[in-house]
CSV table of C-alpha atoms in Angstrom, one decimal:
chain,number,residue,atom,x,y,z
A,119,ARG,CA,60.4,93.5,123.2
A,120,ALA,CA,61.8,95.7,120.5
A,121,HIS,CA,61.3,94.8,116.8
A,122,ALA,CA,62.4,98.0,115.1
A,123,ARG,CA,65.4,99.9,113.9
A,124,LEU,CA,66.5,103.2,115.4
A,125,PRO,CA,66.5,106.2,113.1
A,126,LEU,CA,69.9,107.7,112.1
A,127,GLY,CA,71.3,110.0,114.7
A,128,THR,CA,69.3,108.6,117.6
A,129,THR,CA,71.1,108.4,120.9
A,130,LEU,CA,71.4,105.0,122.6
A,131,ASP,CA,69.1,105.9,125.5
A,132,VAL,CA,66.3,107.7,123.6
A,133,HIS,CA,63.9,104.7,123.6
A,134,PRO,CA,62.5,103.2,126.8
A,135,ALA,CA,63.3,99.7,125.5
A,136,HIS,CA,67.0,100.3,126.2
A,137,SER,CA,66.5,101.1,129.8
A,138,ALA,CA,64.1,98.2,130.1
A,139,TYR,CA,66.6,95.8,128.7
A,140,ARG,CA,69.3,97.1,131.0
A,141,ARG,CA,67.1,96.7,134.0
A,142,ALA,CA,66.2,93.1,132.9
A,143,THR,CA,69.9,92.4,132.5
A,144,ALA,CA,70.7,93.7,135.9
A,145,ALA,CA,67.8,91.9,137.5
A,146,ASP,CA,69.0,88.4,136.7
A,147,PRO,CA,72.7,88.2,136.2
A,148,ARG,CA,72.5,84.5,135.2
A,149,ASP,CA,70.0,84.9,132.3
A,150,ALA,CA,71.5,85.6,128.9
A,151,GLY,CA,68.1,86.4,127.3
A,152,ALA,CA,67.9,90.1,128.0
A,153,PRO,CA,71.4,91.2,126.7
A,154,LEU,CA,71.0,89.0,123.7
A,155,GLU,CA,67.6,90.4,122.8
A,156,HIS,CA,69.0,93.9,123.4
A,157,ALA,CA,71.8,93.4,120.9
A,158,PRO,CA,69.7,93.3,117.7
A,159,TRP,CA,67.9,96.4,118.9
A,160,LEU,CA,71.3,98.1,118.8
A,161,HIS,CA,72.0,97.0,115.3
A,162,PRO,CA,72.3,100.1,113.2
A,163,PRO,CA,70.0,100.8,110.2
A,164,ALA,CA,70.9,100.5,106.5
A,165,ARG,CA,72.9,103.3,105.0
A,166,ALA,CA,70.2,104.6,102.7
A,167,GLU,CA,71.0,108.2,103.5
A,168,GLN,CA,74.7,107.6,102.6
A,169,SER,CA,73.7,106.0,99.4
A,170,ASN,CA,71.4,108.8,98.4
A,171,ARG,CA,74.1,111.4,99.0
A,172,ALA,CA,76.6,109.4,97.0
A,173,MET,CA,74.2,109.2,94.0
A,174,SER,CA,73.5,112.9,94.2
A,175,GLY,CA,77.2,113.8,94.1
A,176,ALA,CA,77.1,115.8,97.3
A,177,GLY,CA,80.9,116.3,97.4
A,178,ALA,CA,82.9,117.2,100.4
A,179,SER,CA,79.9,117.8,102.7
A,180,ALA,CA,78.8,114.2,102.0
A,181,SER,CA,82.2,113.0,103.1
A,182,ALA,CA,81.9,114.8,106.4
A,183,ALA,CA,78.4,113.5,106.8
A,184,ASP,CA,79.5,110.0,106.0
A,185,GLN,CA,82.2,110.1,108.6
A,186,ASP,CA,79.7,111.2,111.2
A,187,GLN,CA,77.3,108.4,110.2
A,188,SER,CA,80.1,105.9,110.3
A,189,GLN,CA,80.9,107.0,113.9
A,190,ARG,CA,77.2,106.6,114.9
A,191,ILE,CA,77.0,103.2,113.3
A,192,ALA,CA,80.3,102.2,115.1
A,193,ALA,CA,78.8,103.4,118.4
A,194,LEU,CA,75.6,101.5,117.9
A,195,ALA,CA,77.5,98.3,116.9
A,196,SER,CA,79.8,98.7,119.9
A,197,ALA,CA,76.8,98.8,122.2
A,198,GLY,CA,75.4,95.6,120.6
A,199,ILE,CA,78.8,93.9,120.8
A,200,ALA,CA,78.9,94.7,124.5
A,201,ALA,CA,75.4,93.2,125.0
A,202,CYS,CA,76.5,90.0,123.1
A,203,LYS,CA,79.6,89.6,125.2
A,204,THR,CA,77.5,90.0,128.3
A,205,GLY,CA,75.1,87.3,127.1
A,206,ILE,CA,77.9,85.0,126.0
A,207,ALA,CA,79.6,85.3,129.5
A,208,ARG,CA,76.3,84.2,131.1
A,209,SER,CA,75.4,81.5,128.7
A,210,PRO,CA,78.4,80.5,126.5
A,211,ALA,CA,76.7,77.5,124.9
A,212,LYS,CA,74.2,79.6,122.8
A,213,PHE,CA,75.5,79.7,119.3
A,214,GLY,CA,73.2,82.5,118.2
A,215,ALA,CA,75.0,84.9,120.5
A,216,TYR,CA,78.3,84.3,118.6
A,217,VAL,CA,76.5,84.8,115.2
A,218,ARG,CA,75.1,88.1,116.4
A,219,LEU,CA,78.5,89.1,117.8
A,220,ALA,CA,80.1,88.3,114.4
A,221,GLN,CA,77.4,90.4,112.5
A,222,LEU,CA,78.0,93.4,114.8
A,223,SER,CA,81.8,93.1,114.8
A,224,LEU,CA,81.7,92.9,111.0
A,225,LEU,CA,79.5,96.0,110.8
A,226,ARG,CA,81.7,98.0,113.1
A,227,GLY,CA,84.8,96.9,111.1
A,228,GLN,CA,83.1,98.1,107.9
A,229,ALA,CA,82.3,101.4,109.5
A,230,THR,CA,85.7,102.0,110.9
A,231,ASN,CA,87.9,100.1,108.4
A,232,ASP,CA,89.3,98.1,111.4
A,233,ARG,CA,90.7,94.8,110.4
A,234,ALA,CA,90.7,93.7,114.1
A,235,ASP,CA,86.9,93.8,114.2
A,236,VAL,CA,86.6,91.7,111.0
A,237,ALA,CA,89.0,89.2,112.6
A,238,GLN,CA,86.8,89.2,115.7
A,239,ALA,CA,83.8,88.4,113.4
A,240,VAL,CA,85.7,85.4,111.9
A,241,ALA,CA,86.5,84.1,115.4
A,242,ALA,CA,82.9,84.5,116.6
A,243,MET,CA,81.6,82.6,113.6
A,244,GLU,CA,84.1,79.8,114.3
A,245,ASP,CA,82.9,79.7,117.9
A,246,ALA,CA,79.3,79.5,116.6
A,247,ILE,CA,80.3,76.6,114.3
A,248,ASP,CA,82.0,74.8,117.2
A,249,ARG,CA,78.7,75.0,119.1
A,250,TYR,CA,76.5,74.0,116.3
A,251,PRO,CA,78.5,72.3,113.5
A,252,GLU,CA,75.4,70.8,111.8
A,253,TYR,CA,74.1,74.2,110.7
A,254,PRO,CA,75.4,75.1,107.2
A,255,ARG,CA,74.3,78.8,107.4
A,256,ASN,CA,77.0,79.3,110.0
A,257,LEU,CA,79.6,78.2,107.4
A,258,VAL,CA,78.2,80.8,104.9
A,259,GLY,CA,78.4,83.5,107.6
A,260,LEU,CA,82.0,82.4,108.3
A,261,GLY,CA,82.8,82.6,104.5
A,262,ASN,CA,81.3,86.1,104.4
A,263,CYS,CA,83.5,87.3,107.2
A,264,GLN,CA,86.6,85.7,105.7
A,265,VAL,CA,85.9,87.5,102.4
A,266,GLU,CA,85.8,90.8,104.3
A,267,LEU,CA,89.4,90.2,105.6
A,268,GLY,CA,90.4,90.8,102.0
A,269,THR,CA,93.6,88.7,101.9
A,270,CYS,CA,94.5,85.9,99.5
A,271,ALA,CA,94.6,83.4,102.3
A,272,SER,CA,91.2,84.5,103.7
A,273,ALA,CA,89.7,84.3,100.3
A,274,GLU,CA,90.8,80.7,99.9
A,275,ASP,CA,89.4,80.0,103.4
A,276,ALA,CA,86.1,81.6,102.3
A,277,ILE,CA,85.8,79.4,99.3
A,278,ALA,CA,86.4,76.3,101.5
A,279,SER,CA,83.7,77.6,104.0
A,280,TYR,CA,81.1,78.1,101.2
A,281,ARG,CA,81.8,74.7,99.7
A,282,ALA,CA,81.6,73.1,103.1
A,283,ALA,CA,78.2,74.7,103.6
A,284,LEU,CA,76.9,73.3,100.4
A,285,ALA,CA,78.2,69.9,101.1
A,286,LEU,CA,76.8,69.9,104.7
A,287,ASP,CA,73.4,71.0,103.3
A,288,ALA,CA,73.4,68.2,100.7
A,289,ARG,CA,73.9,65.7,103.5
A,290,ARG,CA,70.7,66.6,105.3
A,291,PRO,CA,68.3,63.7,105.9
A,292,ALA,CA,65.2,63.6,103.7
A,293,TRP,CA,62.9,64.5,106.6
A,294,GLU,CA,64.9,67.7,107.3
A,295,THR,CA,65.1,69.1,103.7
A,296,PHE,CA,62.5,71.8,104.5
A,297,ARG,CA,65.2,73.5,106.6
A,298,GLY,CA,67.8,73.4,103.9
A,299,PHE,CA,69.0,76.0,101.4
A,300,SER,CA,66.5,77.2,98.9
A,301,GLU,CA,67.4,77.2,95.2
A,302,THR,CA,68.0,80.9,95.5
A,303,GLU,CA,70.3,80.5,98.5
A,304,THR,CA,72.3,77.7,96.8
A,305,SER,CA,72.7,79.8,93.6
A,306,ASP,CA,73.8,82.8,95.7
A,307,ILE,CA,76.5,80.8,97.5
A,308,LYS,CA,77.8,79.4,94.1
A,309,MET,CA,77.9,83.0,92.8
A,310,ARG,CA,79.9,84.0,95.9
A,311,ILE,CA,82.4,81.2,95.2
A,312,GLN,CA,82.8,82.4,91.6
A,313,ALA,CA,83.3,86.0,92.8
A,314,VAL,CA,86.0,85.0,95.3
A,315,GLU,CA,87.7,82.8,92.7
A,316,GLN,CA,87.8,85.8,90.4
A,317,PHE,CA,89.3,87.9,93.1
A,318,LEU,CA,92.0,85.2,93.6
A,319,LEU,CA,92.7,85.2,89.8
A,320,ASP,CA,93.0,89.0,89.7
A,321,ASN,CA,94.9,89.6,92.9
A,322,CYS,CA,96.7,86.5,94.0
A,323,PRO,CA,99.0,85.2,91.3
A,324,LYS,CA,100.6,81.8,92.1
């Protein structure tokens, strides 16, 4: 099993883990495990290289390099999305597959500036919530995707999702509090709400 990130510029088939996952997927068409485990392996790395170029003021060459990196990230995310969809087709009840699909769709949407991918991320998180409505972190993920849509309506939806996550977490039974939000997580969600409220004030006059 792979627990690493591919270096920038790596081709999808360079590591034997990829072919092993594909063989496992083909060996048992009814098992969602292999394609879903394969998906996070295809998750692209952080854009540290891009950030370093931006800070150094690399100019036009940085823009070309950033475009190339965005294409690589989009290709990796696309492969992960395909693996998720394969897993979902085989085992549609697993909510984690929809969460991973949302993460990868959002990542590809950010790399390509494609609103359709962000909308797919929102839909995937809604599917995850349908399958596991008692899990407040799914509501936070939905809120994050709604924020990325960047519209006034989606910003209001995001605030509702964040507030619903806090309310759901507060209703956990006493014996389950160890699985709840930490103080840091709660504070972060409240800060997200404030940031989105400020976005609405600045951009969405009523």
